[in-house]
Amino acid sequence: MAAPIAKKTILIVEDEPHIVMGLKDSLEFEGFRVVTASKGKEGIALARSESPDAVVLDLMLPDINGYNVCEEIRRWNSFVPIIMLTARSQETDKIRGLDAGADDYLTKPFSVNELIARMRAIFRRAQRGSTAPEAFDVGDAKINFAAHTALVRGEEHQLSFYEVELMRLLVERIGQPVSRDEILSKIWGLESLPTNRTVDNFIVKLRKKIEKSPDKPAHILTVYGFGYKLVP
Ligand code: CA
């Protein structure tokens, strides 16, 4: 049995009772506090009132779809990790979910253990701490890890949970290549998959916020066939 996790609240927004029940039982067994909503609007309300530490959000809901729920939550909370459940495996749906503000997705049917692995990864780094400083300058950007912000040429950008963690890992290993597999396993809690574009999507998001020319990055560099490297 793994070490206990400090009581974190996870909000599940899903209308299929057997999935909700399975997830709730398993996550509670892992030591999480679980709140559930079977409709999108109820999920949005609970995301406000319960201040969850993570959200598991189904795409297909009876009232409004998961993309809209995600966008609504992101309106006032840019940081809470949101993992989307999707019955579709098309790349466009995943991209749309990531664009709506989701951090990750699982395609149904998924194993509960896979979801738990991701939840543990989300909270593991927070527990173990980081050697990265509280604030760090990358080019024209001032990254504030505690405030989850990047101040770039006078403009403040909010950073999401995974953007902060990804940046923190690159800062910890400044000037060294960090492999995509290591990023996936350390931050997302994923086994490496050749088709997984999650890391690349988040690199694109970070570059848009931090780089002067996101298409010709000067700081968050691609190490071809391997991963990424930060040059401040
Ligand atoms: Ca559903």
Short mmCIF file of C-alpha atoms and ligand atoms in Angstrom, two decimals:
data_model
loop_
_atom_site.label_atom_id
_atom_site.label_comp_id
_atom_site.label_asym_id
_atom_site.label_seq_id
_atom_site.Cartn_x
_atom_site.Cartn_y
_atom_site.Cartn_z
CA MET A 1 0.00 0.00 0.00
CA ALA A 2 1.30 3.41 -0.97
CA ALA A 3 1.82 6.21 1.54
CA PRO A 4 -1.36 8.06 2.52
CA ILE A 5 -2.17 11.28 0.72
CA ALA A 6 -3.29 14.37 2.64
CA LYS A 7 -7.05 14.73 2.28
CA LYS A 8 -7.58 16.41 -1.07
CA THR A 9 -10.99 17.06 -2.58
CA ILE A 10 -11.77 15.71 -6.02
CA LEU A 11 -14.90 16.78 -7.89
CA ILE A 12 -16.35 14.22 -10.31
CA VAL A 13 -18.80 15.54 -12.91
CA GLU A 14 -20.29 12.49 -14.63
CA ASP A 15 -23.83 11.26 -15.29
CA GLU A 16 -23.19 7.53 -15.55
CA PRO A 17 -23.90 6.16 -12.05
CA HIS A 18 -21.71 3.05 -12.31
CA ILE A 19 -18.68 5.12 -13.34
CA VAL A 20 -19.31 7.64 -10.55
CA MET A 21 -19.69 4.87 -7.99
CA GLY A 22 -16.55 3.04 -9.10
CA LEU A 23 -14.44 6.20 -9.12
CA LYS A 24 -15.83 7.50 -5.83
CA ASP A 25 -15.17 4.23 -3.99
CA SER A 26 -11.67 3.87 -5.36
CA LEU A 27 -10.65 7.48 -4.77
CA GLU A 28 -12.07 7.48 -1.24
CA PHE A 29 -10.18 4.27 -0.57
CA GLU A 30 -7.04 6.13 -1.68
CA GLY A 31 -7.77 8.79 0.93
CA PHE A 32 -9.36 11.47 -1.23
CA ARG A 33 -12.52 13.36 -0.36
CA VAL A 34 -14.93 13.04 -3.29
CA VAL A 35 -17.86 15.27 -4.28
CA THR A 36 -19.98 14.39 -7.29
CA ALA A 37 -22.32 16.09 -9.75
CA SER A 38 -24.37 14.35 -12.45
CA LYS A 39 -25.02 17.52 -14.46
CA GLY A 40 -22.78 20.21 -15.87
CA LYS A 41 -24.38 23.17 -14.13
CA GLU A 42 -24.30 21.39 -10.79
CA GLY A 43 -20.61 20.65 -11.45
CA ILE A 44 -19.87 24.33 -12.08
CA ALA A 45 -21.64 25.26 -8.83
CA LEU A 46 -19.69 22.64 -6.85
CA ALA A 47 -16.41 23.74 -8.45
CA ARG A 48 -17.10 27.14 -6.85
CA SER A 49 -18.47 26.06 -3.49
CA GLU A 50 -16.18 23.10 -2.75
CA SER A 51 -12.89 24.51 -4.14
CA PRO A 52 -11.75 21.05 -5.29
CA ASP A 53 -8.05 20.24 -5.68
CA ALA A 54 -8.77 18.43 -8.95
CA VAL A 55 -11.74 17.89 -11.28
CA VAL A 56 -12.68 14.78 -13.27
CA LEU A 57 -15.06 15.96 -15.96
CA ASP A 58 -17.10 13.88 -18.39
CA LEU A 59 -17.50 15.30 -21.88
CA MET A 60 -21.06 14.08 -22.50
CA LEU A 61 -23.44 15.40 -19.84
CA PRO A 62 -27.25 15.70 -19.92
CA ASP A 63 -27.47 19.50 -19.79
CA ILE A 64 -24.32 21.26 -21.04
CA ASN A 65 -21.25 19.54 -22.44
CA GLY A 66 -17.92 19.12 -20.72
CA TYR A 67 -16.18 21.72 -22.88
CA ASN A 68 -18.60 24.40 -21.65
CA VAL A 69 -18.23 23.25 -18.04
CA CYS A 70 -14.47 23.42 -18.43
CA GLU A 71 -14.53 26.91 -19.94
CA GLU A 72 -16.88 28.11 -17.20
CA ILE A 73 -14.62 26.78 -14.43
CA ARG A 74 -11.58 28.32 -16.13
CA ARG A 75 -13.27 31.73 -16.07
CA TRP A 76 -12.40 32.10 -12.41
CA ASN A 77 -9.99 29.24 -11.72
CA SER A 78 -7.07 28.88 -14.11
CA PHE A 79 -5.16 26.57 -11.81
CA VAL A 80 -7.26 23.58 -10.71
CA PRO A 81 -6.23 20.46 -12.68
CA ILE A 82 -9.08 19.24 -14.90
CA ILE A 83 -9.00 15.76 -16.38
CA MET A 84 -11.61 15.17 -19.06
CA LEU A 85 -13.29 11.82 -19.70
CA THR A 86 -14.12 11.25 -23.31
CA ALA A 87 -15.83 8.40 -25.11
CA ARG A 88 -14.24 9.55 -28.34
CA SER A 89 -10.67 8.92 -29.25
CA GLN A 90 -10.43 11.42 -32.09
CA GLU A 91 -7.47 13.72 -31.77
CA THR A 92 -9.66 16.78 -32.57
CA ASP A 93 -11.85 16.15 -29.50
CA LYS A 94 -8.79 15.95 -27.29
CA ILE A 95 -7.36 19.14 -28.75
CA ARG A 96 -10.70 20.87 -28.27
CA GLY A 97 -10.73 19.72 -24.64
CA LEU A 98 -7.23 21.04 -24.08
CA ASP A 99 -8.21 24.31 -25.78
CA ALA A 100 -11.22 24.59 -23.47
CA GLY A 101 -8.80 24.49 -20.56
CA ALA A 102 -8.62 20.79 -19.68
CA ASP A 103 -5.19 19.56 -18.59
CA ASP A 104 -5.48 15.95 -19.57
CA TYR A 105 -7.96 13.41 -20.84
CA LEU A 106 -8.79 9.74 -20.45
CA THR A 107 -10.62 7.87 -23.18
CA LYS A 108 -13.41 5.56 -22.03
CA PRO A 109 -13.20 2.77 -21.18
CA PHE A 110 -10.31 3.57 -18.86
CA SER A 111 -9.04 1.75 -15.82
CA VAL A 112 -9.67 3.29 -12.43
CA ASN A 113 -6.02 2.61 -11.61
CA GLU A 114 -4.99 4.81 -14.50
CA LEU A 115 -7.03 7.69 -13.14
CA ILE A 116 -5.67 7.13 -9.64
CA ALA A 117 -2.11 7.15 -11.01
CA ARG A 118 -2.79 10.58 -12.50
CA MET A 119 -4.34 11.89 -9.30
CA ARG A 120 -1.35 10.68 -7.30
CA ALA A 121 1.02 12.34 -9.79
CA ILE A 122 -0.87 15.62 -9.41
CA PHE A 123 -0.36 15.67 -5.66
CA ARG A 124 2.98 13.87 -5.38
CA ARG A 125 5.10 16.79 -6.52
CA ALA A 126 3.33 19.19 -4.20
CA GLN A 127 4.13 16.84 -1.30
CA ARG A 128 7.75 16.23 -2.12
CA GLY A 129 8.53 19.88 -2.74
CA SER A 130 10.73 21.32 -5.43
CA THR A 131 14.25 22.66 -5.70
CA ALA A 132 13.06 25.34 -8.12
CA PRO A 133 13.06 28.88 -6.70
CA GLU A 134 9.79 30.73 -5.97
CA ALA A 135 10.38 33.03 -8.92
CA PHE A 136 12.43 32.65 -12.06
CA ASP A 137 13.22 34.81 -15.09
CA VAL A 138 13.03 33.32 -18.57
CA GLY A 139 13.84 35.86 -21.24
CA ASP A 140 11.37 38.72 -20.76
CA ALA A 141 9.14 36.62 -18.54
CA LYS A 142 9.06 36.63 -14.77
CA ILE A 143 7.63 33.32 -13.64
CA ASN A 144 6.11 33.32 -10.15
CA PHE A 145 5.56 29.70 -9.16
CA ALA A 146 3.65 30.48 -5.96
CA ALA A 147 1.23 32.90 -7.65
CA HIS A 148 0.97 30.73 -10.83
CA THR A 149 1.71 33.71 -13.04
CA ALA A 150 4.04 34.79 -15.80
CA LEU A 151 4.63 38.53 -16.10
CA VAL A 152 5.68 39.14 -19.68
CA ARG A 153 6.48 42.66 -20.92
CA GLY A 154 3.95 44.19 -18.52
CA GLU A 155 1.23 41.65 -19.15
CA GLU A 156 0.28 39.07 -16.55
CA HIS A 157 -0.64 35.56 -17.72
CA GLN A 158 -2.23 32.96 -15.46
CA LEU A 159 -0.50 29.59 -15.56
CA SER A 160 -2.38 26.34 -15.14
CA PHE A 161 -1.35 23.60 -12.72
CA TYR A 162 0.44 21.57 -15.40
CA GLU A 163 2.07 24.64 -16.93
CA VAL A 164 3.52 25.49 -13.51
CA GLU A 165 4.71 21.92 -12.91
CA LEU A 166 6.20 21.60 -16.39
CA MET A 167 8.03 24.91 -16.00
CA ARG A 168 9.23 23.93 -12.53
CA LEU A 169 10.69 20.66 -13.83
CA LEU A 170 12.48 22.46 -16.68
CA VAL A 171 13.84 25.07 -14.24
CA GLU A 172 15.09 22.34 -11.88
CA ARG A 173 17.05 20.91 -14.80
CA ILE A 174 18.03 24.17 -16.42
CA GLY A 175 20.17 23.83 -19.54
CA GLN A 176 19.75 20.06 -19.62
CA PRO A 177 17.51 18.09 -21.95
CA VAL A 178 14.51 16.56 -20.15
CA SER A 179 12.91 13.66 -21.96
CA ARG A 180 9.24 13.62 -22.92
CA ASP A 181 8.90 10.26 -21.13
CA GLU A 182 10.26 11.69 -17.89
CA ILE A 183 7.92 14.69 -18.12
CA LEU A 184 4.95 12.41 -18.77
CA SER A 185 5.69 10.10 -15.88
CA LYS A 186 6.71 12.76 -13.35
CA ILE A 187 3.99 15.30 -14.05
CA TRP A 188 1.12 13.42 -15.64
CA GLY A 189 1.71 10.05 -14.03
CA LEU A 190 1.54 8.42 -17.46
CA GLU A 191 3.39 5.57 -19.00
CA SER A 192 5.05 6.69 -22.19
CA LEU A 193 2.90 6.34 -25.26
CA PRO A 194 4.26 7.10 -28.70
CA THR A 195 1.04 8.85 -29.71
CA ASN A 196 0.71 11.00 -26.62
CA ARG A 197 0.89 14.67 -27.60
CA THR A 198 -0.03 16.02 -24.18
CA VAL A 199 3.44 17.31 -23.33
CA ASP A 200 3.81 18.98 -26.73
CA ASN A 201 0.45 20.72 -26.31
CA PHE A 202 1.54 22.18 -23.01
CA ILE A 203 4.89 23.26 -24.42
CA VAL A 204 2.97 25.14 -27.13
CA LYS A 205 0.82 26.83 -24.47
CA LEU A 206 3.87 27.84 -22.43
CA ARG A 207 5.69 29.17 -25.48
CA LYS A 208 2.66 31.30 -26.41
CA LYS A 209 2.74 32.89 -22.97
CA ILE A 210 6.50 33.23 -22.54
CA GLU A 211 8.33 33.35 -25.86
CA LYS A 212 8.57 36.54 -27.93
CA SER A 213 8.20 34.44 -31.11
CA PRO A 214 6.43 31.22 -30.06
CA ASP A 215 7.17 29.66 -33.47
CA LYS A 216 10.88 30.38 -33.09
CA PRO A 217 11.43 29.68 -29.40
CA ALA A 218 14.58 31.08 -27.82
CA HIS A 219 14.10 29.64 -24.31
CA ILE A 220 11.91 26.53 -24.30
CA LEU A 221 13.81 24.53 -26.87
CA THR A 222 12.93 21.26 -28.57
CA VAL A 223 15.54 18.54 -28.26
CA TYR A 224 14.71 16.62 -31.39
CA GLY A 225 13.48 13.06 -30.82
CA PHE A 226 13.98 13.40 -27.05
CA GLY A 227 12.21 16.20 -25.26
CA TYR A 228 12.78 19.78 -24.17
CA LYS A 229 15.39 22.02 -22.65
CA LEU A 230 15.09 25.37 -20.91
CA VAL A 231 17.62 28.11 -21.68
CA PRO A 232 16.86 31.19 -19.57
CA CA B 1 -21.73 10.99 -19.81
#
